[in-house]
mmCIF file with all atom_site columns, C-alpha atoms in Angstrom:
data_model
loop_
_atom_site.group_PDB
_atom_site.id
_atom_site.type_symbol
_atom_site.label_atom_id
_atom_site.label_alt_id
_atom_site.label_comp_id
_atom_site.label_asym_id
_atom_site.label_entity_id
_atom_site.label_seq_id
_atom_site.pdbx_PDB_ins_code
_atom_site.Cartn_x
_atom_site.Cartn_y
_atom_site.Cartn_z
_atom_site.occupancy
_atom_site.B_iso_or_equiv
_atom_site.pdbx_formal_charge
_atom_site.auth_seq_id
_atom_site.auth_comp_id
_atom_site.auth_asym_id
_atom_site.auth_atom_id
_atom_site.pdbx_PDB_model_num
ATOM 1   C CA . MET A 1 1   ? 4.134   -4.154  -7.254  1.00 89.00 ? 1   MET A CA 1
ATOM 2   C CA . VAL A 1 2   ? 1.660   -4.646  -4.281  1.00 95.00 ? 2   VAL A CA 1
ATOM 3   C CA . LYS A 1 3   ? 1.059   -8.006  -3.135  1.00 96.00 ? 3   LYS A CA 1
ATOM 4   C CA . VAL A 1 4   ? -2.057  -8.800  -1.087  1.00 97.00 ? 4   VAL A CA 1
ATOM 5   C CA . THR A 1 5   ? -0.767  -11.289 1.475   1.00 96.00 ? 5   THR A CA 1
ATOM 6   C CA . GLU A 1 6   ? -2.060  -14.754 2.010   1.00 96.00 ? 6   GLU A CA 1
ATOM 7   C CA . GLN A 1 7   ? -3.351  -13.527 5.516   1.00 94.00 ? 7   GLN A CA 1
ATOM 8   C CA . SER A 1 8   ? -5.822  -11.043 4.091   1.00 96.00 ? 8   SER A CA 1
ATOM 9   C CA . VAL A 1 9   ? -9.483  -11.819 3.951   1.00 94.00 ? 9   VAL A CA 1
ATOM 10  C CA . PHE A 1 10  ? -11.787 -10.113 1.541   1.00 92.00 ? 10  PHE A CA 1
ATOM 11  C CA . GLY A 1 11  ? -14.020 -7.330  3.259   1.00 85.00 ? 11  GLY A CA 1
ATOM 12  C CA . GLU A 1 12  ? -12.452 -8.100  6.663   1.00 93.00 ? 12  GLU A CA 1
ATOM 13  C CA . HIS A 1 13  ? -8.760  -7.505  6.801   1.00 95.00 ? 13  HIS A CA 1
ATOM 14  C CA . LEU A 1 14  ? -6.363  -6.261  4.033   1.00 96.00 ? 14  LEU A CA 1
ATOM 15  C CA . SER A 1 15  ? -2.408  -7.004  4.558   1.00 97.00 ? 15  SER A CA 1
ATOM 16  C CA . ILE A 1 16  ? -0.246  -5.932  1.960   1.00 97.00 ? 16  ILE A CA 1
ATOM 17  C CA . VAL A 1 17  ? 3.719   -6.026  1.093   1.00 94.00 ? 17  VAL A CA 1
ATOM 18  C CA . LEU A 1 18  ? 5.597   -3.975  -1.478  1.00 90.00 ? 18  LEU A CA 1
ATOM 19  C CA . VAL A 1 19  ? 7.500   -6.133  -3.991  1.00 85.00 ? 19  VAL A CA 1
ATOM 20  C CA . TYR A 1 20  ? 10.396  -5.354  -6.169  1.00 67.00 ? 20  TYR A CA 1
ATOM 21  C CA . GLN A 1 21  ? 10.947  -2.109  -4.440  1.00 58.00 ? 21  GLN A CA 1
ATOM 22  C CA . GLY A 1 22  ? 14.678  -2.203  -5.276  1.00 64.00 ? 22  GLY A CA 1
ATOM 23  C CA . GLY A 1 23  ? 15.982  -0.684  -2.080  1.00 66.00 ? 23  GLY A CA 1
ATOM 24  C CA . GLN A 1 24  ? 16.682  2.923   -3.206  1.00 76.00 ? 24  GLN A CA 1
ATOM 25  C CA . TYR A 1 25  ? 13.881  4.059   -0.855  1.00 81.00 ? 25  TYR A CA 1
ATOM 26  C CA . ASP A 1 26  ? 12.802  3.352   2.637   1.00 83.00 ? 26  ASP A CA 1
ATOM 27  C CA . VAL A 1 27  ? 9.207   3.191   3.169   1.00 87.00 ? 27  VAL A CA 1
ATOM 28  C CA . LEU A 1 28  ? 8.176   5.271   6.090   1.00 90.00 ? 28  LEU A CA 1
ATOM 29  C CA . GLY A 1 29  ? 4.512   4.642   5.920   1.00 94.00 ? 29  GLY A CA 1
ATOM 30  C CA . ILE A 1 30  ? 1.444   3.644   3.775   1.00 96.00 ? 30  ILE A CA 1
ATOM 31  C CA . GLN A 1 31  ? -1.912  5.320   3.592   1.00 97.00 ? 31  GLN A CA 1
ATOM 32  C CA . ILE A 1 32  ? -4.996  3.853   2.080   1.00 97.00 ? 32  ILE A CA 1
ATOM 33  C CA . TYR A 1 33  ? -7.967  5.483   0.288   1.00 96.00 ? 33  TYR A CA 1
ATOM 34  C CA . GLY A 1 34  ? -11.011 4.250   -1.528  1.00 92.00 ? 34  GLY A CA 1
ATOM 35  C CA . GLY A 1 35  ? -14.505 3.368   -1.244  1.00 84.00 ? 35  GLY A CA 1
ATOM 36  C CA . SER A 1 36  ? -16.077 3.863   2.119   1.00 78.00 ? 36  SER A CA 1
ATOM 37  C CA . VAL A 1 37  ? -12.912 5.492   3.305   1.00 79.00 ? 37  VAL A CA 1
ATOM 38  C CA . LYS A 1 38  ? -13.212 9.025   2.166   1.00 85.00 ? 38  LYS A CA 1
ATOM 39  C CA . GLN A 1 39  ? -9.910  10.438  3.567   1.00 93.00 ? 39  GLN A CA 1
ATOM 40  C CA . TRP A 1 40  ? -6.385  8.881   3.716   1.00 95.00 ? 40  TRP A CA 1
ATOM 41  C CA . LYS A 1 41  ? -5.967  6.570   6.564   1.00 96.00 ? 41  LYS A CA 1
ATOM 42  C CA . ASP A 1 42  ? -2.737  5.189   8.055   1.00 97.00 ? 42  ASP A CA 1
ATOM 43  C CA . MET A 1 43  ? -1.930  1.477   7.566   1.00 97.00 ? 43  MET A CA 1
ATOM 44  C CA . LYS A 1 44  ? -0.562  -0.359  10.443  1.00 97.00 ? 44  LYS A CA 1
ATOM 45  C CA . HIS A 1 45  ? 3.053   -1.395  9.916   1.00 95.00 ? 45  HIS A CA 1
ATOM 46  C CA . GLU A 1 46  ? 3.627   -5.002  10.891  1.00 90.00 ? 46  GLU A CA 1
ATOM 47  C CA . ASP A 1 47  ? 6.845   -7.140  10.750  1.00 83.00 ? 47  ASP A CA 1
ATOM 48  C CA . GLY A 1 48  ? 9.252   -6.352  7.866   1.00 83.00 ? 48  GLY A CA 1
ATOM 49  C CA . ALA A 1 49  ? 7.495   -4.677  5.042   1.00 87.00 ? 49  ALA A CA 1
ATOM 50  C CA . VAL A 1 50  ? 4.089   -5.871  5.842   1.00 95.00 ? 50  VAL A CA 1
ATOM 51  C CA . TYR A 1 51  ? 1.244   -3.153  6.265   1.00 97.00 ? 51  TYR A CA 1
ATOM 52  C CA . ASP A 1 52  ? -2.308  -3.990  7.667   1.00 97.00 ? 52  ASP A CA 1
ATOM 53  C CA . PHE A 1 53  ? -5.761  -2.372  7.608   1.00 96.00 ? 53  PHE A CA 1
ATOM 54  C CA . PRO A 1 54  ? -8.940  -3.826  9.041   1.00 95.00 ? 54  PRO A CA 1
ATOM 55  C CA . ASN A 1 55  ? -12.211 -3.318  7.405   1.00 92.00 ? 55  ASN A CA 1
ATOM 56  C CA . PRO A 1 56  ? -10.622 -2.146  4.003   1.00 92.00 ? 56  PRO A CA 1
ATOM 57  C CA . PRO A 1 57  ? -12.772 -0.040  1.700   1.00 90.00 ? 57  PRO A CA 1
ATOM 58  C CA . LYS A 1 58  ? -15.053 -1.548  -0.702  1.00 87.00 ? 58  LYS A CA 1
ATOM 59  C CA . GLY A 1 59  ? -14.046 -0.716  -4.304  1.00 86.00 ? 59  GLY A CA 1
ATOM 60  C CA . PRO A 1 60  ? -10.770 0.103   -5.811  1.00 95.00 ? 60  PRO A CA 1
ATOM 61  C CA . ILE A 1 61  ? -8.094  0.985   -3.318  1.00 96.00 ? 61  ILE A CA 1
ATOM 62  C CA . SER A 1 62  ? -5.585  3.673   -3.867  1.00 96.00 ? 62  SER A CA 1
ATOM 63  C CA . LEU A 1 63  ? -2.269  4.024   -1.696  1.00 96.00 ? 63  LEU A CA 1
ATOM 64  C CA . LYS A 1 64  ? -0.011  6.721   -0.801  1.00 96.00 ? 64  LYS A CA 1
ATOM 65  C CA . LEU A 1 65  ? 3.647   5.744   -0.026  1.00 94.00 ? 65  LEU A CA 1
ATOM 66  C CA . LYS A 1 66  ? 5.706   7.998   2.126   1.00 93.00 ? 66  LYS A CA 1
ATOM 67  C CA . LEU A 1 67  ? 9.288   7.316   1.049   1.00 89.00 ? 67  LEU A CA 1
ATOM 68  C CA . LYS A 1 68  ? 12.858  8.381   2.097   1.00 86.00 ? 68  LYS A CA 1
ATOM 69  C CA . ASP A 1 69  ? 15.938  8.183   -0.087  1.00 81.00 ? 69  ASP A CA 1
ATOM 70  C CA . ALA A 1 70  ? 17.966  5.730   1.336   1.00 73.00 ? 70  ALA A CA 1
ATOM 71  C CA . GLY A 1 71  ? 21.181  7.103   -0.511  1.00 71.00 ? 71  GLY A CA 1
ATOM 72  C CA . LEU A 1 72  ? 21.120  10.493  0.968   1.00 66.00 ? 72  LEU A CA 1
ATOM 73  C CA . LEU A 1 73  ? 22.259  11.466  4.486   1.00 65.00 ? 73  LEU A CA 1
ATOM 74  C CA . GLY A 1 74  ? 19.137  12.865  6.152   1.00 67.00 ? 74  GLY A CA 1
ATOM 75  C CA . GLY A 1 75  ? 17.192  11.489  3.367   1.00 69.00 ? 75  GLY A CA 1
ATOM 76  C CA . VAL A 1 76  ? 14.709  13.457  1.213   1.00 73.00 ? 76  VAL A CA 1
ATOM 77  C CA . VAL A 1 77  ? 10.996  12.396  1.888   1.00 84.00 ? 77  VAL A CA 1
ATOM 78  C CA . LYS A 1 78  ? 8.555   12.405  -0.921  1.00 87.00 ? 78  LYS A CA 1
ATOM 79  C CA . PHE A 1 79  ? 5.074   10.771  -1.341  1.00 91.00 ? 79  PHE A CA 1
ATOM 80  C CA . VAL A 1 80  ? 4.160   8.645   -4.171  1.00 92.00 ? 80  VAL A CA 1
ATOM 81  C CA . LYS A 1 81  ? 0.327   8.042   -4.905  1.00 94.00 ? 81  LYS A CA 1
ATOM 82  C CA . LEU A 1 82  ? -0.776  4.712   -6.448  1.00 95.00 ? 82  LEU A CA 1
ATOM 83  C CA . ASP A 1 83  ? -4.404  5.417   -7.847  1.00 95.00 ? 83  ASP A CA 1
ATOM 84  C CA . ASN A 1 84  ? -6.602  2.216   -7.836  1.00 95.00 ? 84  ASN A CA 1
ATOM 85  C CA . VAL A 1 85  ? -3.608  0.046   -7.712  1.00 96.00 ? 85  VAL A CA 1
ATOM 86  C CA . ILE A 1 86  ? -5.605  -2.831  -5.781  1.00 96.00 ? 86  ILE A CA 1
ATOM 87  C CA . PRO A 1 87  ? -8.996  -3.800  -7.756  1.00 96.00 ? 87  PRO A CA 1
ATOM 88  C CA . ARG A 1 88  ? -12.292 -3.896  -6.277  1.00 93.00 ? 88  ARG A CA 1
ATOM 89  C CA . HIS A 1 89  ? -12.430 -7.686  -5.939  1.00 94.00 ? 89  HIS A CA 1
ATOM 90  C CA . TRP A 1 90  ? -8.994  -8.355  -4.875  1.00 95.00 ? 90  TRP A CA 1
ATOM 91  C CA . LYS A 1 91  ? -7.568  -11.773 -3.904  1.00 96.00 ? 91  LYS A CA 1
ATOM 92  C CA . ALA A 1 92  ? -5.302  -12.799 -1.225  1.00 96.00 ? 92  ALA A CA 1
ATOM 93  C CA . GLY A 1 93  ? -1.829  -13.953 -2.577  1.00 96.00 ? 93  GLY A CA 1
ATOM 94  C CA . VAL A 1 94  ? -2.159  -11.904 -5.864  1.00 97.00 ? 94  VAL A CA 1
ATOM 95  C CA . ALA A 1 95  ? 0.442   -9.220  -6.727  1.00 96.00 ? 95  ALA A CA 1
ATOM 96  C CA . TYR A 1 96  ? -0.995  -6.059  -8.517  1.00 96.00 ? 96  TYR A CA 1
ATOM 97  C CA . ASP A 1 97  ? 1.362   -3.850  -10.829 1.00 93.00 ? 97  ASP A CA 1
ATOM 98  C CA . SER A 1 98  ? 1.208   -0.222  -9.758  1.00 90.00 ? 98  SER A CA 1
ATOM 99  C CA . LYS A 1 99  ? 2.872   0.690   -13.080 1.00 86.00 ? 99  LYS A CA 1
ATOM 100 C CA . VAL A 1 100 ? 4.983   3.206   -11.245 1.00 82.00 ? 100 VAL A CA 1
ATOM 101 C CA . LYS A 1 101 ? 8.759   3.255   -11.329 1.00 74.00 ? 101 LYS A CA 1
ATOM 102 C CA . LEU A 1 102 ? 10.739  4.793   -8.323  1.00 67.00 ? 102 LEU A CA 1
ATOM 103 C CA . ALA A 1 103 ? 13.809  6.650   -9.714  1.00 59.00 ? 103 ALA A CA 1
#
């Protein structure tokens, strides 16, 4: 799940946190895409599991997660795309189900 934090302001600032990650993977980065953002852009990693993006895209938002398997020495890096995981009219404080299970 992807939670839009309470600090987010629709149309001005998007702040997210991944919930129910389960600890199998370490998140190395998150990229954002959608609406007016026509190429993948890095989100800024803040404290803990929080990622921010100023002036977020209008329209449904897709995310791409860069993950490292926490259980393997050296770790295997993989990318997971969450298509349209955040709806067009998102709301602060709401968690959206990605319907993706990391295994």
